[in-house]
Amino acid sequence: MLKRTHTCGQLRDAHVGSVVTLSGWVNSYRDHGGLIFIDLRDRFGITQLVFDRESIAPALLDQADKLRNEDVIACTGKVRVRIGGPNPKLATGTVEVVVEALEVLAKTDNPPFLPDDLASLPAEETRLKHRYIDLRRPRMQGILATRHRITKVARDYFDENGFLEVETPILYKSTPEGAREFIVPSRHIPGSWYGLPQSPQLFKQLLMVSGLDRYMQICRCFRDEDPRADRQSEFSQIDLEMSFVGREDVMAMMEGFARRLWKAVLGVDVPPIQRMPYRECMERFGIDRPDTRYGLEIRDVSAIAAKTDFRVFRDALAKHPDAKPYFSKRGVVKAIRVPAPHAEKLTRKLTDGYSEWVKTFGAGGVPVVKLNAAGAFETGVAKFVEPVRAELVAALGLQPGDTVLFAADTYAVATKTLGELRQKVARDLGIVPEWGKAWNFLWMIDPPMFERDKDSGRWVAMHHPFTAPREDQQDAFVAADPDDDQAIESIVSAGYDLVMNGSEIAGGSIRIHRPDVQAKVFRLLGLSPEQAKDKFSFLLEALRFGAPPHGGIAFGLDRLVMHLCGTENIRDVIAFPKTQIGADLMTGAPSLVSDEQLRELHVKSTYVPQKP
């Protein structure tokens, strides 16, 4: 084989006159009569090759004539200034290589598609089935190169700040951490199972108890849950933990990492990141990861709505009227102002669709009203809110042409409804800035520790069961009556999420290091002392032997790559991803295994294949 001397993205004017050897894939073939041009591609770029019919040997010309897209070749030739002028689209566009020797390393069958970013791509199923071809596309190789760059920046930054990278187990003890686990049977201990880790949470806490002080790991995590647009069941995170710290210490360290990362990858300077309490996030944006790049902020208009005769408003406000302001079951009326001229795009068809769409969040619909050019309400619920028009105009800052969208229900439902609707309206009306136009960061702090699960009615941890109450609330939490919903809902945790453009890119908390606080959390979550000991005996025991105050965070690596590369599809940033149902179309996983394998694992399948 000819030995490669340069990559296909390396040659410049300084190489003119040099004899070089290149290797790669045939990206295109063009026969211009006296000359054959081939664009040769590798990971680093494209170089134009020239075969001159008048000056090369017949055998070499015959080889060149038979080349087609995706053949793998090596060639040797002399670099010259590109005849016909430079190609500004190529980094190597000022030069070309006049081929003197050619070796065909591999011929290709007719590929199912060509790895060309400029061509029309086939269906995603075809791309995933032939992922090794899809990954040849410059766009995909650029994404994987950015992913590598992100992990290198992470390792360098945290190494400079005293963190040690430590691997934690993949075969793990099955522990409840919020999502459904993947489990693996043990061949050596019949009837026993490992759980694949949803995160290294418990081990990184144990490393702090071990005196490691600062830990980091780029780790694989597993959650047997339905995939989302920005998460797969198998995903990666940059996992971190620190000892002898408070919340501000962890946040300052991670803010420095975000600033380093955006500068290194995009050349963007991230300014100091604001803190926004959970309640403010929910009141203004209806979600704990608000996108602050556009308006459409939510306002509570319950006091004004109470003066109307609109039954939908009055029925909502009759729910627990004397409860605390943020109690989830208290009735409220909230509103979003959609300003002109964007509001002109809100057709009746669109707003009727919103009323149907919000039913998925438990809401009954979206009452609508518009302030016309004359300064009066029209359409929708105009006749009900006209008597309080002046108050609504003042409260919402309405101008002629604006439209108001309402939600009337419990605090939990109305807030969730408008939080989701706000984002949908922004997308539908084209209000969301294009990628790269704005990078809005914030820290969401002070979230509640617990919420009621709407299906089971039981308390569940908002983050995970190892999150500590905020320092000033630890004693109040230990003393709180588990049956007092308002008291439990009011307990604030020492949690924090880093939010960027409406996406949570990192989440963490100060951890519990007091055994009495951890025991109270387990009791509140419905775990008896015996159950807690069975699931977490190693952690509870470790906390008894001198646990330092500690806290940490995890950055979603896949999500970071998505944002920094400007894609909304997580499958674009993973080399070998799975489909929405967790299937690998390339390898055929998951697949059936033999009865013999199952017997070795002491497992019997109850699955009965369906007849065609």
Coordinates of C-alpha atoms in Angstrom, one line a residue:
M1 CA 0.0 0.0 0.0
L2 CA 1.1 3.5 -0.8
K3 CA 2.0 5.3 2.5
R4 CA -0.1 8.4 3.2
T5 CA 2.0 11.5 3.7
H6 CA -0.8 14.1 4.1
T7 CA -4.5 14.2 4.8
C8 CA -7.1 15.4 2.2
G9 CA -7.6 18.6 4.1
Q10 CA -4.0 19.5 4.6
L11 CA -2.5 20.8 1.3
R12 CA -2.0 24.5 0.7
D13 CA 0.0 26.8 -1.5
A14 CA 3.1 26.0 0.4
H15 CA 2.9 22.4 -0.8
V16 CA 3.1 23.4 -4.5
G17 CA 5.8 21.3 -6.2
S18 CA 5.8 18.6 -3.5
V19 CA 5.2 15.0 -4.2
V20 CA 2.5 13.7 -1.8
T21 CA 0.5 10.5 -1.1
L22 CA -3.1 10.8 -0.2
S23 CA -5.7 8.1 0.8
G24 CA -9.4 8.2 1.1
W25 CA -12.8 7.7 -0.5
V26 CA -13.8 8.9 -4.0
N27 CA -16.2 11.7 -3.3
S28 CA -17.0 12.6 -6.9
Y29 CA -15.8 11.6 -10.5
R30 CA -15.8 14.1 -13.4
D31 CA -14.6 13.2 -16.9
H32 CA -13.8 16.4 -18.9
G33 CA -12.4 14.7 -22.0
G34 CA -8.7 15.3 -21.8
L35 CA -8.8 15.4 -18.0
I36 CA -10.4 13.3 -15.3
F37 CA -11.1 15.0 -12.0
I38 CA -11.7 13.1 -8.7
D39 CA -12.4 14.7 -5.4
L40 CA -10.8 12.6 -2.7
R41 CA -12.3 12.7 0.8
D42 CA -11.2 11.7 4.3
R43 CA -12.1 13.0 7.7
F44 CA -10.0 16.1 7.3
G45 CA -11.3 17.4 4.0
I46 CA -11.3 17.1 0.2
T47 CA -8.5 17.4 -2.3
Q48 CA -9.0 17.5 -6.1
L49 CA -7.0 14.9 -8.0
V50 CA -6.2 15.3 -11.7
F51 CA -5.5 12.5 -14.3
D52 CA -4.1 14.0 -17.5
R53 CA -5.0 11.6 -20.4
E54 CA -2.1 12.9 -22.5
S55 CA 0.6 12.3 -19.9
I56 CA -0.2 9.3 -17.8
A57 CA 0.3 5.6 -18.6
P58 CA -2.6 3.7 -20.2
A59 CA -2.8 1.3 -17.2
L60 CA -3.2 4.2 -14.8
L61 CA -5.8 5.8 -17.0
D62 CA -7.8 2.6 -17.1
Q63 CA -7.8 2.4 -13.3
A64 CA -9.0 6.0 -13.1
D65 CA -11.8 5.4 -15.6
K66 CA -13.2 2.6 -13.5
L67 CA -13.3 4.6 -10.2
R68 CA -16.7 5.4 -8.7
N69 CA -18.1 7.2 -5.6
E70 CA -17.0 5.5 -2.3
D71 CA -14.2 3.5 -3.8
V72 CA -11.2 3.6 -1.4
I73 CA -7.9 4.6 -3.0
A74 CA -4.4 5.7 -2.4
C75 CA -2.5 7.9 -4.9
T76 CA 0.8 9.7 -5.3
G77 CA 1.3 12.8 -7.3
K78 CA 2.7 16.3 -7.5
V79 CA 0.9 19.3 -6.0
R80 CA 0.3 22.3 -8.4
V81 CA -1.7 25.5 -8.4
R82 CA -5.3 24.6 -9.2
I83 CA -5.9 25.2 -13.0
G84 CA -9.0 27.2 -13.7
G85 CA -8.8 29.2 -10.4
P86 CA -9.4 28.4 -6.8
N87 CA -12.5 26.8 -5.3
P88 CA -13.4 28.9 -2.3
K89 CA -15.7 26.2 -0.9
L90 CA -12.7 24.0 -0.1
A91 CA -9.9 24.6 2.4
T92 CA -7.6 23.0 -0.2
G93 CA -9.2 24.9 -3.0
T94 CA -6.1 26.7 -4.3
V95 CA -4.2 23.5 -5.2
E96 CA -4.7 20.1 -6.9
V97 CA -2.7 16.9 -7.2
V98 CA -1.6 15.6 -10.6
V99 CA -1.7 11.8 -10.0
E100 CA 1.3 9.7 -11.0
A101 CA 0.5 6.4 -9.2
L102 CA -2.8 4.9 -8.0
E103 CA -3.7 2.0 -5.8
V104 CA -7.3 0.8 -5.4
L105 CA -7.6 -0.3 -1.8
A106 CA -11.3 -1.4 -1.9
K107 CA -14.1 -1.3 -4.5
T108 CA -17.6 -0.5 -3.2
D109 CA -20.9 -2.1 -4.0
N110 CA -23.6 0.4 -5.1
P111 CA -24.2 2.2 -1.8
P112 CA -27.8 2.8 -0.5
F113 CA -27.0 6.5 -0.4
L114 CA -24.1 8.8 -0.8
P115 CA -22.6 10.6 2.3
D116 CA -23.1 14.0 0.9
D117 CA -24.4 16.8 3.1
L118 CA -25.6 18.8 0.1
A119 CA -27.7 15.9 -1.3
S120 CA -31.2 14.9 -0.3
L121 CA -30.7 12.5 2.6
P122 CA -32.7 9.3 2.7
A123 CA -35.1 8.4 5.5
E124 CA -33.6 8.2 9.0
E125 CA -34.2 4.5 9.1
T126 CA -32.0 3.9 6.1
R127 CA -29.3 6.1 7.6
L128 CA -29.4 4.3 10.9
K129 CA -29.3 0.9 9.2
H130 CA -26.2 1.9 7.3
R131 CA -24.7 4.1 10.0
Y132 CA -21.1 3.5 8.9
I133 CA -22.0 5.3 5.6
D134 CA -24.0 8.1 7.3
L135 CA -21.0 8.7 9.6
R136 CA -18.9 9.5 6.5
R137 CA -20.8 12.7 6.0
P138 CA -18.7 15.8 6.8
R139 CA -21.6 17.1 9.1
M140 CA -21.6 13.9 11.2
Q141 CA -17.8 13.8 11.4
G142 CA -17.8 17.4 12.5
I143 CA -20.3 16.6 15.2
L144 CA -18.2 13.7 16.6
A145 CA -15.1 15.9 16.4
T146 CA -17.0 18.6 18.5
R147 CA -18.1 15.9 20.9
H148 CA -14.4 14.9 21.3
R149 CA -13.5 18.6 21.8
I150 CA -16.1 19.0 24.6
T151 CA -14.8 15.9 26.5
K152 CA -11.3 17.1 26.2
V153 CA -12.2 20.6 27.5
A154 CA -14.0 19.0 30.4
R155 CA -11.1 16.8 31.3
D156 CA -8.6 19.6 31.1
Y157 CA -10.7 22.1 33.0
F158 CA -11.5 19.7 35.9
D159 CA -8.0 18.4 36.0
E160 CA -6.7 21.9 36.4
N161 CA -9.1 22.3 39.4
G162 CA -8.1 19.3 41.3
F163 CA -10.6 16.7 40.2
L164 CA -9.7 13.0 39.8
E165 CA -11.4 10.9 37.1
V166 CA -12.6 7.7 38.7
E167 CA -14.7 4.9 37.0
T168 CA -17.7 3.5 38.8
P169 CA -19.4 0.2 38.2
I170 CA -21.8 -0.5 35.4
L171 CA -23.1 -3.7 37.0
Y172 CA -24.8 -2.2 40.0
K173 CA -27.2 -2.9 42.8
S174 CA -30.8 -2.3 41.8
T175 CA -31.9 0.9 43.6
P176 CA -34.9 3.1 43.1
E177 CA -33.8 6.5 41.7
G178 CA -36.8 7.6 39.8
A179 CA -36.9 5.9 36.5
R180 CA -37.3 2.3 35.5
E181 CA -34.0 0.3 35.5
F182 CA -32.4 -2.1 33.1
I183 CA -31.6 -5.3 34.9
V184 CA -29.1 -8.0 34.2
P185 CA -29.4 -11.6 35.6
S186 CA -26.4 -13.1 37.4
R187 CA -25.2 -16.5 36.2
H188 CA -23.2 -17.2 39.4
I189 CA -25.9 -16.2 42.0
P190 CA -29.2 -17.7 40.7
G191 CA -32.3 -15.5 41.0
S192 CA -30.2 -12.4 41.6
W193 CA -30.0 -9.4 39.3
Y194 CA -27.8 -6.4 38.7
G195 CA -29.2 -3.0 37.8
L196 CA -27.5 -0.8 35.2
P197 CA -26.8 2.6 36.8
Q198 CA -29.3 5.5 36.1
S199 CA -26.3 7.6 37.3
P200 CA -23.2 7.1 39.5
Q201 CA -25.0 9.0 42.2
L202 CA -24.4 6.7 45.2
F203 CA -20.9 5.8 44.2
K204 CA -19.8 9.4 43.8
Q205 CA -21.2 10.2 47.2
L206 CA -19.2 7.2 48.6
L207 CA -16.1 8.6 47.0
M208 CA -16.6 11.8 48.9
V209 CA -17.0 9.8 52.1
S210 CA -13.7 8.0 51.0
G211 CA -11.9 11.4 51.2
L212 CA -11.4 11.8 47.4
D213 CA -12.5 15.4 47.7
R214 CA -13.1 16.1 44.0
Y215 CA -14.4 13.5 41.5
M216 CA -15.3 13.6 37.8
Q217 CA -16.2 11.0 35.2
I218 CA -17.6 10.9 31.7
C219 CA -19.9 8.0 32.2
R220 CA -22.6 5.9 30.6
C221 CA -26.1 6.0 32.3
F222 CA -29.1 3.8 31.6
R223 CA -32.9 4.5 32.1
D224 CA -35.5 2.1 30.7
E225 CA -37.9 4.8 29.8
D226 CA -39.5 6.1 26.6
P227 CA -36.9 8.1 24.6
R228 CA -37.3 11.8 24.1
A229 CA -36.1 14.2 21.6
D230 CA -33.1 15.1 23.8
R231 CA -32.5 11.8 25.6
Q232 CA -32.0 8.1 24.8
S233 CA -32.3 5.2 27.2
E234 CA -28.5 4.9 27.1
F235 CA -26.8 8.2 27.4
S236 CA -23.6 10.0 28.7
Q237 CA -23.0 12.6 31.3
I238 CA -20.1 14.6 32.7
D239 CA -20.5 13.6 36.3
L240 CA -18.9 15.6 39.2
E241 CA -18.8 15.8 43.0
M242 CA -17.0 18.0 45.5
S243 CA -16.4 17.8 49.3
F244 CA -16.6 20.6 51.9
V245 CA -18.6 22.9 49.7
G246 CA -21.8 24.8 49.7
R247 CA -24.1 25.5 46.8
E248 CA -22.3 28.6 45.6
D249 CA -19.0 26.8 45.5
V250 CA -20.3 24.1 43.2
M251 CA -22.2 26.6 41.0
A252 CA -19.1 28.9 40.6
M253 CA -17.0 25.9 39.6
M254 CA -19.5 24.7 37.0
E255 CA -20.2 28.2 35.7
G256 CA -16.4 28.5 35.0
F257 CA -16.6 25.2 33.0
A258 CA -19.6 26.5 31.0
R259 CA -17.7 29.7 30.2
R260 CA -14.6 27.7 29.2
L261 CA -16.6 25.3 27.0
W262 CA -18.6 27.9 25.1
K263 CA -15.4 29.9 24.5
A264 CA -13.4 26.9 23.3
V265 CA -16.0 25.5 21.0
L266 CA -17.9 28.5 19.7
G267 CA -15.7 31.5 20.7
V268 CA -18.7 32.9 22.7
D269 CA -18.1 34.8 26.0
V270 CA -20.6 33.7 28.6
P271 CA -21.4 36.6 31.0
P272 CA -22.0 36.1 34.7
I273 CA -25.0 33.8 35.0
Q274 CA -28.1 35.0 36.9
R275 CA -29.8 33.0 39.7
M276 CA -33.6 32.5 39.4
P277 CA -35.5 30.8 42.3
Y278 CA -37.8 28.0 41.3
R279 CA -40.9 29.9 42.3
E280 CA -39.9 32.9 40.1
C281 CA -39.3 30.5 37.2
M282 CA -42.8 28.9 37.6
E283 CA -44.6 32.2 38.1
R284 CA -43.0 34.0 35.1
F285 CA -42.4 31.1 32.7
G286 CA -44.5 28.1 34.0
I287 CA -41.5 25.8 33.9
D288 CA -38.3 25.2 35.9
R289 CA -36.1 25.5 32.8
P290 CA -37.3 28.7 31.3
D291 CA -36.3 30.0 27.9
T292 CA -35.6 33.7 28.5
R293 CA -34.7 34.6 24.9
Y294 CA -38.3 35.9 24.3
G295 CA -41.2 37.3 26.2
L296 CA -44.6 35.7 26.5
E297 CA -44.3 35.8 30.3
I298 CA -47.1 34.5 32.5
R299 CA -49.0 36.7 34.8
D300 CA -51.4 35.7 37.7
V301 CA -54.7 37.6 37.1
S302 CA -56.7 35.7 39.7
A303 CA -57.8 38.8 41.6
I304 CA -59.0 40.4 38.4
A305 CA -60.7 37.2 37.1
A306 CA -62.6 36.9 40.4
K307 CA -64.5 40.1 39.5
T308 CA -66.0 38.5 36.3
D309 CA -69.1 36.3 35.8
F310 CA -67.1 33.8 33.7
R311 CA -68.0 30.4 35.2
V312 CA -64.7 28.8 34.1
F313 CA -62.8 31.4 36.0
R314 CA -65.0 31.3 39.1
D315 CA -65.0 27.5 39.3
A316 CA -61.3 27.4 39.2
L317 CA -60.9 30.0 41.9
A318 CA -63.2 28.1 44.2
K319 CA -60.6 25.4 44.6
H320 CA -58.8 25.8 48.0
P321 CA -59.1 29.6 48.0
D322 CA -57.5 29.9 51.5
A323 CA -54.5 27.8 50.7
K324 CA -50.9 29.1 50.5
P325 CA -50.2 31.0 47.2
Y326 CA -48.2 28.3 45.6
F327 CA -50.1 25.3 46.9
S328 CA -50.5 22.9 44.0
K329 CA -54.2 22.4 44.5
R330 CA -55.2 26.1 44.9
G331 CA -57.3 27.5 42.1
V332 CA -55.8 30.3 39.9
V333 CA -56.3 32.2 36.7
K334 CA -53.2 33.0 34.7
A335 CA -52.6 34.7 31.3
I336 CA -50.0 35.2 28.6
R337 CA -49.9 38.4 26.4
V338 CA -49.1 37.7 22.8
P339 CA -48.0 41.0 21.4
A340 CA -48.8 42.5 18.0
P341 CA -47.7 41.9 15.3
H342 CA -47.1 38.3 16.3
A343 CA -50.6 38.0 17.5
E344 CA -51.9 38.5 14.0
K345 CA -50.8 34.9 13.2
L346 CA -53.0 33.5 15.9
T347 CA -55.9 32.3 13.8
R348 CA -59.1 30.8 15.2
K349 CA -57.9 27.4 13.9
L350 CA -54.7 27.7 15.8
T351 CA -56.2 28.8 19.1
D352 CA -58.9 26.1 18.9
G353 CA -56.0 23.6 18.4
Y354 CA -54.4 25.0 21.5
S355 CA -57.5 24.3 23.5
E356 CA -57.4 20.6 22.4
W357 CA -53.6 20.4 22.9
V358 CA -53.6 21.6 26.5
K359 CA -56.0 18.8 27.6
T360 CA -53.0 16.6 27.7
F361 CA -51.9 18.6 30.7
G362 CA -55.2 18.3 32.4
A363 CA -56.5 21.7 31.4
G364 CA -60.0 22.2 30.0
G365 CA -59.1 24.6 27.3
V366 CA -57.5 28.0 26.5
P367 CA -59.9 31.0 26.8
V368 CA -58.8 33.7 24.3
V369 CA -59.5 37.4 23.9
K370 CA -58.1 40.1 21.6
L371 CA -57.7 43.8 22.2
N372 CA -58.8 45.5 18.9
A373 CA -57.6 48.8 17.4
A374 CA -60.3 50.7 19.2
G375 CA -59.1 49.5 22.5
A376 CA -62.0 47.1 23.2
F377 CA -62.0 43.3 23.7
E378 CA -63.3 41.1 20.9
T379 CA -63.6 37.4 20.0
G380 CA -63.5 34.5 22.5
V381 CA -64.4 35.5 26.0
A382 CA -64.6 39.2 25.3
K383 CA -68.1 39.7 26.8
F384 CA -67.0 38.2 30.1
V385 CA -63.8 40.2 30.5
E386 CA -64.9 43.5 29.0
P387 CA -66.0 44.8 32.5
V388 CA -62.4 44.3 33.8
R389 CA -60.7 45.4 30.6
A390 CA -58.9 48.4 32.2
E391 CA -57.4 46.2 34.9
L392 CA -56.3 43.5 32.5
V393 CA -54.8 46.1 30.2
A394 CA -52.8 47.6 33.1
A395 CA -51.8 44.2 34.6
L396 CA -50.6 42.7 31.3
G397 CA -49.4 45.9 29.6
L398 CA -51.8 45.3 26.6
Q399 CA -51.6 47.3 23.4
P400 CA -54.1 47.3 20.5
G401 CA -53.6 44.1 18.4
D402 CA -52.5 42.0 21.4
T403 CA -54.1 38.7 22.2
V404 CA -54.4 37.1 25.6
L405 CA -54.4 33.4 26.3
F406 CA -55.8 32.3 29.7
A407 CA -55.5 29.1 31.8
A408 CA -57.9 28.6 34.7
D409 CA -57.4 25.6 37.0
T410 CA -55.4 24.5 40.0
Y411 CA -52.0 26.2 40.4
A412 CA -50.2 23.0 39.2
V413 CA -52.3 22.5 36.1
A414 CA -52.6 26.2 35.1
T415 CA -48.9 26.8 35.5
K416 CA -47.9 23.6 33.6
T417 CA -50.4 24.5 30.8
L418 CA -49.1 28.0 30.2
G419 CA -45.5 26.9 30.6
E420 CA -45.9 24.4 27.8
L421 CA -48.2 26.6 25.7
R422 CA -45.8 29.5 25.9
Q423 CA -43.1 27.5 24.2
K424 CA -45.5 26.1 21.6
V425 CA -46.8 29.6 20.7
A426 CA -43.2 30.9 20.4
R427 CA -42.3 28.2 18.0
D428 CA -45.5 28.5 16.0
L429 CA -45.2 32.2 15.6
G430 CA -41.4 32.2 14.8
I431 CA -40.5 34.1 18.0
V432 CA -37.7 31.8 19.1
P433 CA -34.3 33.1 17.9
E434 CA -32.3 31.1 15.5
W435 CA -29.4 28.9 16.7
G436 CA -26.4 30.9 17.6
K437 CA -28.2 34.3 17.9
A438 CA -28.5 34.2 21.6
W439 CA -27.1 32.1 24.5
N440 CA -29.2 32.8 27.6
F441 CA -28.0 31.0 30.8
L442 CA -29.5 30.9 34.2
W443 CA -29.2 28.9 37.4
M444 CA -32.6 27.6 38.7
I445 CA -32.2 27.4 42.5
D446 CA -34.4 26.6 45.5
P447 CA -36.7 24.0 44.0
P448 CA -39.1 22.1 46.4
M449 CA -37.8 18.8 47.7
F450 CA -41.0 16.9 47.0
E451 CA -44.1 16.8 45.0
R452 CA -47.1 14.5 44.9
D453 CA -47.1 11.9 42.2
K454 CA -50.4 12.5 40.2
D455 CA -50.9 8.8 39.6
S456 CA -50.0 7.2 42.9
G457 CA -50.6 10.2 45.2
R458 CA -47.3 9.5 47.0
W459 CA -44.5 11.9 47.7
V460 CA -41.7 11.7 45.2
A461 CA -38.3 13.5 45.2
M462 CA -38.2 16.4 42.8
H463 CA -34.5 15.7 42.1
H464 CA -33.5 12.4 43.8
P465 CA -33.8 11.1 47.3
F466 CA -30.2 12.1 48.3
T467 CA -30.8 15.9 47.8
A468 CA -30.4 17.9 51.0
P469 CA -32.9 20.5 52.2
R470 CA -31.5 24.0 51.9
E471 CA -29.2 24.6 54.9
D472 CA -31.6 26.9 56.7
Q473 CA -34.5 24.4 56.3
Q474 CA -32.9 21.1 57.5
D475 CA -34.3 21.2 61.1
A476 CA -37.8 22.3 59.8
F477 CA -37.7 19.4 57.4
V478 CA -36.9 16.9 60.1
A479 CA -39.7 18.2 62.2
A480 CA -42.3 18.5 59.4
D481 CA -45.5 16.4 59.6
P482 CA -45.5 14.0 56.6
D483 CA -49.3 14.4 56.4
D484 CA -49.2 18.2 56.1
D485 CA -49.1 18.6 52.4
Q486 CA -48.6 22.4 52.5
A487 CA -45.7 22.0 55.0
I488 CA -43.9 19.4 52.9
E489 CA -44.5 21.3 49.6
S490 CA -42.9 24.4 51.2
I491 CA -39.6 22.7 52.0
V492 CA -36.9 24.0 49.7
S493 CA -34.0 21.9 48.6
A494 CA -30.4 22.8 48.1
G495 CA -30.8 21.9 44.4
Y496 CA -29.7 23.8 41.3
D497 CA -30.0 23.3 37.6
L498 CA -28.0 25.1 34.9
V499 CA -30.5 26.1 32.2
M500 CA -29.5 27.4 28.7
N501 CA -32.1 28.6 26.1
G502 CA -34.9 26.6 27.8
S503 CA -32.9 23.4 28.2
E504 CA -31.5 21.9 31.4
I505 CA -27.9 21.2 30.5
A506 CA -26.9 20.3 34.1
G507 CA -28.6 19.4 37.3
G508 CA -27.2 18.9 40.8
S509 CA -27.6 19.5 44.5
I510 CA -25.9 19.6 47.9
R511 CA -26.3 16.0 49.2
I512 CA -27.6 14.8 52.5
H513 CA -24.7 13.9 54.9
R514 CA -26.8 13.7 58.1
P515 CA -28.2 10.2 58.8
D516 CA -31.4 11.6 60.4
V517 CA -32.2 13.7 57.4
Q518 CA -31.7 10.8 55.0
A519 CA -33.8 8.6 57.1
K520 CA -36.6 11.2 57.1
V521 CA -36.5 11.4 53.3
F522 CA -36.8 7.6 53.0
R523 CA -39.8 7.6 55.4
L524 CA -41.5 10.3 53.4
L525 CA -41.0 8.4 50.2
G526 CA -42.7 5.4 51.7
L527 CA -39.7 3.3 52.4
S528 CA -39.8 1.5 55.8
P529 CA -36.5 1.4 57.8
E530 CA -36.2 -2.3 56.7
Q531 CA -36.7 -1.4 53.0
A532 CA -34.3 1.5 53.2
K533 CA -31.7 -0.7 54.8
D534 CA -32.3 -3.4 52.1
K535 CA -31.8 -0.9 49.3
F536 CA -29.3 1.5 50.7
S537 CA -27.5 -0.1 53.6
F538 CA -24.1 0.7 52.2
L539 CA -24.9 4.4 51.9
L540 CA -26.6 4.6 55.3
E541 CA -23.7 2.9 57.0
A542 CA -21.2 5.1 55.2
L543 CA -23.0 8.2 56.5
R544 CA -22.4 7.0 60.1
F545 CA -18.7 6.9 59.6
G546 CA -17.9 10.5 59.0
A547 CA -19.4 11.9 55.8
P548 CA -18.2 15.4 54.7
P549 CA -20.6 18.0 53.5
H550 CA -20.6 17.5 49.7
G551 CA -22.4 18.3 46.5
G552 CA -22.2 17.8 42.8
I553 CA -23.8 18.0 39.4
A554 CA -24.0 16.2 36.1
F555 CA -24.0 17.7 32.7
G556 CA -25.9 15.9 29.9
L557 CA -23.1 15.3 27.4
D558 CA -25.3 14.4 24.5
R559 CA -27.4 17.5 25.2
L560 CA -24.4 19.7 25.3
V561 CA -23.2 18.4 21.9
M562 CA -26.7 19.0 20.5
H563 CA -26.7 22.7 21.6
L564 CA -23.1 23.4 20.6
C565 CA -23.7 21.8 17.1
G566 CA -27.1 23.3 16.5
T567 CA -29.1 20.1 16.1
E568 CA -32.4 19.1 17.8
N569 CA -32.0 15.3 17.2
I570 CA -30.0 13.5 19.8
R571 CA -29.4 10.7 17.3
D572 CA -27.2 13.1 15.3
V573 CA -24.7 13.4 18.2
I574 CA -24.3 9.7 19.1
A575 CA -22.1 7.5 16.9
F576 CA -24.4 4.5 17.1
P577 CA -27.8 5.6 18.4
K578 CA -31.1 3.7 18.8
T579 CA -34.6 4.4 17.6
Q580 CA -37.5 5.8 19.6
I581 CA -38.2 2.2 20.7
G582 CA -34.6 1.4 21.6
A583 CA -33.8 -0.6 18.5
D584 CA -30.4 -0.6 16.8
L585 CA -31.3 -0.9 13.2
M586 CA -27.7 -1.6 12.1
T587 CA -26.9 -4.6 14.4
G588 CA -30.5 -5.8 15.0
A589 CA -30.4 -5.3 18.7
P590 CA -32.3 -6.1 20.9
S591 CA -32.5 -9.7 19.7
L592 CA -33.7 -13.1 20.9
V593 CA -31.2 -15.4 22.7
S594 CA -31.1 -19.1 22.8
D595 CA -32.9 -21.2 25.4
E596 CA -29.4 -22.5 26.4
Q597 CA -28.3 -19.0 27.3
L598 CA -31.4 -18.4 29.3
R599 CA -30.9 -21.7 31.2
E600 CA -27.4 -20.6 32.1
L601 CA -28.8 -17.4 33.6
H602 CA -31.5 -19.3 35.4
V603 CA -34.1 -17.3 33.5
K604 CA -37.2 -18.5 31.6
S605 CA -38.9 -16.4 28.9
T606 CA -42.6 -16.0 29.0
Y607 CA -42.7 -14.3 25.6
V608 CA -44.8 -16.1 22.9
P609 CA -44.0 -15.0 19.4
Q610 CA -47.1 -13.7 17.5
K611 CA -48.1 -15.7 14.4
P612 CA -47.9 -13.8 11.2

